[in-house]
Every structure is written in C-alpha cells, then in structure tokens.
Amino acid sequence: MAAEVIDGKVVAAEVVEKVTNATAKLLADTGVTPGIAVVIVGEDPASQVYVRSKGKRATECGFHSVSHTMPAETPEDELLTMVENLNNDPAIDGILVQLPLPDHIDEGKVIQTIAPEKDVDGFHFINVGKLGTGETDTAFVPCTPAGSMILLKKALGKSDLSGLNAVVVGRSNIVGKPMANLLLADNATVTIAHSRTKDLPALASSADILVAAVGRPEMIKADWVKPGAAVIDVGINRIDAPEKGEGKSRLVGDVAYDEAAAIAGSITPVPGGVGPMTIAMLMANTLASACRRAGVEAPTY
Ligand code: NDP
C-alpha cells in the first residue's frame, strides 16, 4: 500500500494561521507585538532569498520585523555590537543571524553573543543544554527538527512514541542531534547514525521512525525502509534535471522518494515536506518569546 504523504505546506499553513491569530490576541490582551530581527552579512543570493521570505512571513503574522544587511567585509566586532544592540532592544523578541557568515567571522562567537531568551534559532549553548536535559518547555528548539516532530506526530496520530525505534541519519547540531533529543523526550528509542556507521541499510530498516538529515541526494533506498515506517526526509539537494531542459535542475531529498513511498507507512515529500515547516517554526518560536515577555502562555502546535 502506498504511503500516506505528509503535506508540510498544509501543516505549516496551519501553524502560521495559529501564530497569526495568537499574535492578534497577544496585542489585544497585553499591547505586546512580537518583534523579529534578521541580520545578514554579505550578498549570498540564497541567504538573501531566505531572509526576504522570513521577513515577509513575519509581517504576514503581524510581527514587527526588521532586517539588517551588512557588507561582506564587516568586521566581527561590528557584527557583535549589532547583536548586542538587538539584545538590548525591548521591541525585539527574536534575533536571527543568517548563516553561513563570511570566513573572517567566528560563527560560534556570534551565536553565543545572542541573548538565549532571544535565540529563536535555538543554537545558543543554553538552549542546546535545555533541550539536552529535557527542559523542552523553556528551550528554544531549532526550527527544522521542531517542525519535523510536528509532521511526525501528525503522521503517527500520537505524541507519545513509547516503544518505537527511531533512527536519525545525520548528527549535525542544527538537525540530527536536536531531532534525536526531541524523539528521546517523547520516549522513542533513538539511534543516531552518521558517516562512520556500519551497515546503515540494516540499521535504517529496523526503524519505525526514520529521519534522514544527510545532504546526499536519494541515498536512502526502498530496502532501507521498514514496511510501514514513518519517514521524515529533511534533506534538500539540488540535482541536474536534463529531462526538464538543458541546464535545468530540481530538488530532491535524501530519500529515494518513489521507491520508499511504496514501502513506508507515511513519508514527507521534497519539496513540500519539512522545508515549509522551518520558517513556520521560526515564527512560532518568536511568538513564544514575545509571550514570555508578556507573561502569557504561548500556543502549542
Ligand atoms: P551536515 O552536512 O551538517 O550533516 C550531515 C550529516 O550526515 C553528518 O552528520 C554526516 O556524518 C552525515 N552523513 C554524510 N554522509 C553520510 C553517509 N554517506 N552515510 C551516513 N551519514 C552521512 O548537514 P545538515 O544537518 O545541516 O543538513 C542535512 C540536510 O538537511 C541537507 O540536505 C540540508 O540541506 C538539509 N536541511 C534542510 C532544512 C530544511 O529547512 N528542510 C534545514 C537544514 C538542513 P558525519 O558527522 O560523520 O560527517
């Protein structure tokens, strides 16, 4: 039987609608408007596209949204001063520094300068530590794994993952590790696999929940998938698509979608799966930060 396709566009739209409604209520009840600041250094076209779409979505949600574009040659201390100014700006609840940064800037130093209570990307050590120790109520959780968990729970129709084996392929700080922590917090039995893992196909095919966050186009084949498993494909890979015309390309995930969909119980497509959830969760995190400032409960998703 073909897998249920988990439509990230639909779920992301639901999250954004909830954020928009809660933002209007927050303003009406407390006078607080969530504020987000996006800082970009340099002119990387892909980063510019991301920053523009984050700003547009924030405005649609009813947020106060500012973006600061700094030249590629900006010295590190100028960027740190910009972050500190945003830390001290009472109108800003969420600060996002678009990565990657130019080589002369120490990314880690910049991230650790962001006030943890405004770190809506969830990359500060305080937020990483809270997630790792199970303080998920007050941690900012990185947006891509947070969005992936929502899709997974929709697919499974439950939020307690007791008794289920989860395999996360990829151990990055942005996706793999926080995803593993979230699965563990919801009682899954979790294995993290990576480039040094032995016999990955056999391991993957033991998973009731298989999360791919590798960055290798269509690496995960049908025989890596346990029949009926929930498959969450985080990968976004651009590959040549000569069938669409000369010089054309298309996006694929880390999972060989068509063959895996014939085996899995549910699966996220690429594009249109995890991707749209990331910006939606950024909005959710920023609203949560503003709710904390106002002393009211943030919505859950
Ligand atoms: P990283 O490159 O930081 O991490 C990739 C991980 O995959 C590493 O842990 C690496 O192992 C592992 N890996 C690489 N090759 C293999 C292999 N052959 N077998 C097993 N494991 C392997 O990537 P990210 O975590 O940042 O991103 C992963 C994917 O998710 C990318 O395609 C990225 O574009 C996408 N992504 C999508 C987002 C979204 O919004 N949907 C957001 C963020 C990322 P090792 O540690 O041993 O090197």
PDB file of N, CA, C and O in Angstrom, residues 35-75:
ATOM      1  N   GLY A  35       8.523  40.919  18.030  1.00  0.00           N
ATOM      2  CA  GLY A  35       9.489  41.578  17.145  1.00  0.00           C
ATOM      3  C   GLY A  35      10.590  40.627  16.745  1.00  0.00           C
ATOM      4  O   GLY A  35      11.138  39.906  17.587  1.00  0.00           O
ATOM      5  N   ILE A  36      10.912  40.595  15.456  1.00  0.00           N
ATOM      6  CA  ILE A  36      11.992  39.718  14.978  1.00  0.00           C
ATOM      7  C   ILE A  36      13.005  40.554  14.197  1.00  0.00           C
ATOM      8  O   ILE A  36      12.625  41.428  13.423  1.00  0.00           O
ATOM      9  N   ALA A  37      14.274  40.272  14.425  1.00  0.00           N
ATOM     10  CA  ALA A  37      15.340  40.954  13.688  1.00  0.00           C
ATOM     11  C   ALA A  37      16.187  39.914  12.974  1.00  0.00           C
ATOM     12  O   ALA A  37      16.617  38.936  13.581  1.00  0.00           O
ATOM     13  N   VAL A  38      16.371  40.112  11.685  1.00  0.00           N
ATOM     14  CA  VAL A  38      17.212  39.202  10.902  1.00  0.00           C
ATOM     15  C   VAL A  38      18.441  39.984  10.453  1.00  0.00           C
ATOM     16  O   VAL A  38      18.316  41.092   9.920  1.00  0.00           O
ATOM     17  N   VAL A  39      19.607  39.408  10.710  1.00  0.00           N
ATOM     18  CA  VAL A  39      20.851  40.074  10.335  1.00  0.00           C
ATOM     19  C   VAL A  39      21.526  39.231   9.257  1.00  0.00           C
ATOM     20  O   VAL A  39      21.680  38.015   9.411  1.00  0.00           O
ATOM     21  N   ILE A  40      21.902  39.881   8.170  1.00  0.00           N
ATOM     22  CA  ILE A  40      22.605  39.159   7.102  1.00  0.00           C
ATOM     23  C   ILE A  40      23.892  39.911   6.770  1.00  0.00           C
ATOM     24  O   ILE A  40      23.876  41.134   6.666  1.00  0.00           O
ATOM     25  N   VAL A  41      24.961  39.147   6.648  1.00  0.00           N
ATOM     26  CA  VAL A  41      26.254  39.743   6.321  1.00  0.00           C
ATOM     27  C   VAL A  41      26.673  39.228   4.944  1.00  0.00           C
ATOM     28  O   VAL A  41      26.802  38.022   4.751  1.00  0.00           O
ATOM     29  N   GLY A  42      26.823  40.135   3.996  1.00  0.00           N
ATOM     30  CA  GLY A  42      27.247  39.747   2.648  1.00  0.00           C
ATOM     31  C   GLY A  42      26.068  39.573   1.715  1.00  0.00           C
ATOM     32  O   GLY A  42      24.903  39.737   2.118  1.00  0.00           O
ATOM     33  N   GLU A  43      26.390  39.190   0.467  1.00  0.00           N
ATOM     34  CA  GLU A  43      25.354  39.186  -0.576  1.00  0.00           C
ATOM     35  C   GLU A  43      25.069  37.794  -1.151  1.00  0.00           C
ATOM     36  O   GLU A  43      24.653  37.677  -2.294  1.00  0.00           O
ATOM     37  N   ASP A  44      25.241  36.756  -0.361  1.00  0.00           N
ATOM     38  CA  ASP A  44      24.957  35.408  -0.853  1.00  0.00           C
ATOM     39  C   ASP A  44      23.488  35.339  -1.313  1.00  0.00           C
ATOM     40  O   ASP A  44      22.568  35.590  -0.527  1.00  0.00           O
ATOM     41  N   PRO A  45      23.253  35.044  -2.615  1.00  0.00           N
ATOM     42  CA  PRO A  45      21.880  35.132  -3.141  1.00  0.00           C
ATOM     43  C   PRO A  45      20.908  34.202  -2.416  1.00  0.00           C
ATOM     44  O   PRO A  45      19.763  34.603  -2.142  1.00  0.00           O
ATOM     45  N   ALA A  46      21.354  32.966  -2.086  1.00  0.00           N
ATOM     46  CA  ALA A  46      20.436  32.034  -1.416  1.00  0.00           C
ATOM     47  C   ALA A  46      20.038  32.598  -0.048  1.00  0.00           C
ATOM     48  O   ALA A  46      18.863  32.559   0.347  1.00  0.00           O
ATOM     49  N   SER A  47      21.022  33.150   0.689  1.00  0.00           N
ATOM     50  CA  SER A  47      20.730  33.715   2.007  1.00  0.00           C
ATOM     51  C   SER A  47      19.768  34.895   1.896  1.00  0.00           C
ATOM     52  O   SER A  47      18.864  35.055   2.710  1.00  0.00           O
ATOM     53  N   GLN A  48      19.951  35.702   0.840  1.00  0.00           N
ATOM     54  CA  GLN A  48      19.062  36.863   0.650  1.00  0.00           C
ATOM     55  C   GLN A  48      17.616  36.400   0.449  1.00  0.00           C
ATOM     56  O   GLN A  48      16.682  36.999   0.977  1.00  0.00           O
ATOM     57  N   VAL A  49      17.457  35.307  -0.316  1.00  0.00           N
ATOM     58  CA  VAL A  49      16.109  34.781  -0.563  1.00  0.00           C
ATOM     59  C   VAL A  49      15.486  34.329   0.762  1.00  0.00           C
ATOM     60  O   VAL A  49      14.343  34.665   1.082  1.00  0.00           O
ATOM     61  N   TYR A  50      16.277  33.599   1.580  1.00  0.00           N
ATOM     62  CA  TYR A  50      15.770  33.122   2.876  1.00  0.00           C
ATOM     63  C   TYR A  50      15.364  34.291   3.757  1.00  0.00           C
ATOM     64  O   TYR A  50      14.303  34.282   4.382  1.00  0.00           O
ATOM     65  N   VAL A  51      16.237  35.314   3.791  1.00  0.00           N
ATOM     66  CA  VAL A  51      15.979  36.450   4.676  1.00  0.00           C
ATOM     67  C   VAL A  51      14.708  37.178   4.238  1.00  0.00           C
ATOM     68  O   VAL A  51      13.862  37.541   5.064  1.00  0.00           O
ATOM     69  N   ARG A  52      14.556  37.347   2.919  1.00  0.00           N
ATOM     70  CA  ARG A  52      13.349  38.022   2.428  1.00  0.00           C
ATOM     71  C   ARG A  52      12.109  37.222   2.791  1.00  0.00           C
ATOM     72  O   ARG A  52      11.100  37.773   3.229  1.00  0.00           O
ATOM     73  N   SER A  53      12.169  35.893   2.624  1.00  0.00           N
ATOM     74  CA  SER A  53      10.946  35.123   2.903  1.00  0.00           C
ATOM     75  C   SER A  53      10.647  35.098   4.401  1.00  0.00           C
ATOM     76  O   SER A  53       9.482  35.096   4.801  1.00  0.00           O
ATOM     77  N   LYS A  54      11.686  35.128   5.243  1.00  0.00           N
ATOM     78  CA  LYS A  54      11.434  35.190   6.696  1.00  0.00           C
ATOM     79  C   LYS A  54      10.763  36.511   7.061  1.00  0.00           C
ATOM     80  O   LYS A  54       9.794  36.550   7.829  1.00  0.00           O
ATOM     81  N   GLY A  55      11.269  37.608   6.472  1.00  0.00           N
ATOM     82  CA  GLY A  55      10.697  38.936   6.758  1.00  0.00           C
ATOM     83  C   GLY A  55       9.252  39.023   6.297  1.00  0.00           C
ATOM     84  O   GLY A  55       8.381  39.535   7.012  1.00  0.00           O
ATOM     85  N   LYS A  56       8.987  38.469   5.116  1.00  0.00           N
ATOM     86  CA  LYS A  56       7.624  38.525   4.552  1.00  0.00           C
ATOM     87  C   LYS A  56       6.668  37.738   5.446  1.00  0.00           C
ATOM     88  O   LYS A  56       5.575  38.200   5.791  1.00  0.00           O
ATOM     89  N   ARG A  57       7.088  36.547   5.844  1.00  0.00           N
ATOM     90  CA  ARG A  57       6.223  35.715   6.675  1.00  0.00           C
ATOM     91  C   ARG A  57       5.974  36.372   8.039  1.00  0.00           C
ATOM     92  O   ARG A  57       4.860  36.348   8.564  1.00  0.00           O
ATOM     93  N   ALA A  58       7.015  37.017   8.585  1.00  0.00           N
ATOM     94  CA  ALA A  58       6.869  37.680   9.888  1.00  0.00           C
ATOM     95  C   ALA A  58       5.847  38.810   9.796  1.00  0.00           C
ATOM     96  O   ALA A  58       4.987  38.965  10.677  1.00  0.00           O
ATOM     97  N   THR A  59       5.909  39.565   8.715  1.00  0.00           N
ATOM     98  CA  THR A  59       4.961  40.672   8.545  1.00  0.00           C
ATOM     99  C   THR A  59       3.541  40.115   8.415  1.00  0.00           C
ATOM    100  O   THR A  59       2.598  40.634   9.010  1.00  0.00           O
ATOM    101  N   GLU A  60       3.401  39.016   7.653  1.00  0.00           N
ATOM    102  CA  GLU A  60       2.075  38.389   7.496  1.00  0.00           C
ATOM    103  C   GLU A  60       1.510  37.937   8.849  1.00  0.00           C
ATOM    104  O   GLU A  60       0.299  37.964   9.070  1.00  0.00           O
ATOM    105  N   CYS A  61       2.403  37.509   9.742  1.00  0.00           N
ATOM    106  CA  CYS A  61       1.950  37.047  11.067  1.00  0.00           C
ATOM    107  C   CYS A  61       1.572  38.224  11.981  1.00  0.00           C
ATOM    108  O   CYS A  61       1.028  38.010  13.061  1.00  0.00           O
ATOM    109  N   GLY A  62       1.899  39.444  11.552  1.00  0.00           N
ATOM    110  CA  GLY A  62       1.584  40.613  12.378  1.00  0.00           C
ATOM    111  C   GLY A  62       2.738  41.044  13.270  1.00  0.00           C
ATOM    112  O   GLY A  62       2.560  41.825  14.203  1.00  0.00           O
ATOM    113  N   PHE A  63       3.945  40.525  12.978  1.00  0.00           N
ATOM    114  CA  PHE A  63       5.120  40.859  13.797  1.00  0.00           C
ATOM    115  C   PHE A  63       5.687  42.210  13.377  1.00  0.00           C
ATOM    116  O   PHE A  63       5.516  42.657  12.244  1.00  0.00           O
ATOM    117  N   HIS A  64       6.432  42.801  14.294  1.00  0.00           N
ATOM    118  CA  HIS A  64       7.335  43.902  13.970  1.00  0.00           C
ATOM    119  C   HIS A  64       8.596  43.220  13.426  1.00  0.00           C
ATOM    120  O   HIS A  64       9.194  42.384  14.100  1.00  0.00           O
ATOM    121  N   SER A  65       8.976  43.528  12.174  1.00  0.00           N
ATOM    122  CA  SER A  65      10.085  42.794  11.548  1.00  0.00           C
ATOM    123  C   SER A  65      11.115  43.769  10.999  1.00  0.00           C
ATOM    124  O   SER A  65      10.775  44.684  10.259  1.00  0.00           O
ATOM    125  N   VAL A  66      12.361  43.559  11.396  1.00  0.00           N
ATOM    126  CA  VAL A  66      13.441  44.397  10.852  1.00  0.00           C
ATOM    127  C   VAL A  66      14.524  43.485  10.285  1.00  0.00           C
ATOM    128  O   VAL A  66      14.734  42.375  10.783  1.00  0.00           O
ATOM    129  N   SER A  67      15.182  43.969   9.223  1.00  0.00           N
ATOM    130  CA  SER A  67      16.345  43.214   8.752  1.00  0.00           C
ATOM    131  C   SER A  67      17.509  44.177   8.573  1.00  0.00           C
ATOM    132  O   SER A  67      17.325  45.333   8.201  1.00  0.00           O
ATOM    133  N   HIS A  68      18.674  43.691   8.941  1.00  0.00           N
ATOM    134  CA  HIS A  68      19.896  44.487   8.848  1.00  0.00           C
ATOM    135  C   HIS A  68      20.834  43.795   7.879  1.00  0.00           C
ATOM    136  O   HIS A  68      21.269  42.673   8.146  1.00  0.00           O
ATOM    137  N   THR A  69      21.122  44.442   6.766  1.00  0.00           N
ATOM    138  CA  THR A  69      22.077  43.882   5.804  1.00  0.00           C
ATOM    139  C   THR A  69      23.411  44.598   5.988  1.00  0.00           C
ATOM    140  O   THR A  69      23.469  45.822   5.932  1.00  0.00           O
ATOM    141  N   MET A  70      24.444  43.796   6.266  1.00  0.00           N
ATOM    142  CA  MET A  70      25.768  44.377   6.496  1.00  0.00           C
ATOM    143  C   MET A  70      26.706  43.906   5.377  1.00  0.00           C
ATOM    144  O   MET A  70      26.563  42.787   4.888  1.00  0.00           O
ATOM    145  N   PRO A  71      27.653  44.759   4.964  1.00  0.00           N
ATOM    146  CA  PRO A  71      28.553  44.352   3.880  1.00  0.00           C
ATOM    147  C   PRO A  71      29.408  43.140   4.248  1.00  0.00           C
ATOM    148  O   PRO A  71      29.678  42.904   5.429  1.00  0.00           O
ATOM    149  N   ALA A  72      29.822  42.380   3.229  1.00  0.00           N
ATOM    150  CA  ALA A  72      30.581  41.136   3.443  1.00  0.00           C
ATOM    151  C   ALA A  72      31.856  41.385   4.246  1.00  0.00           C
ATOM    152  O   ALA A  72      32.297  40.507   4.987  1.00  0.00           O
ATOM    153  N   GLU A  73      32.435  42.583   4.132  1.00  0.00           N
ATOM    154  CA  GLU A  73      33.710  42.840   4.814  1.00  0.00           C
ATOM    155  C   GLU A  73      33.513  43.405   6.229  1.00  0.00           C
ATOM    156  O   GLU A  73      34.478  43.809   6.886  1.00  0.00           O
ATOM    157  N   THR A  74      32.283  43.402   6.737  1.00  0.00           N
ATOM    158  CA  THR A  74      32.014  43.892   8.097  1.00  0.00           C
ATOM    159  C   THR A  74      32.933  43.204   9.120  1.00  0.00           C
ATOM    160  O   THR A  74      32.983  41.967   9.157  1.00  0.00           O
ATOM    161  N   PRO A  75      33.654  43.986   9.940  1.00  0.00           N
ATOM    162  CA  PRO A  75      34.495  43.336  10.958  1.00  0.00           C
ATOM    163  C   PRO A  75      33.630  42.617  11.995  1.00  0.00           C
ATOM    164  O   PRO A  75      32.493  43.023  12.271  1.00  0.00           O
TER     165      PRO A  75
END
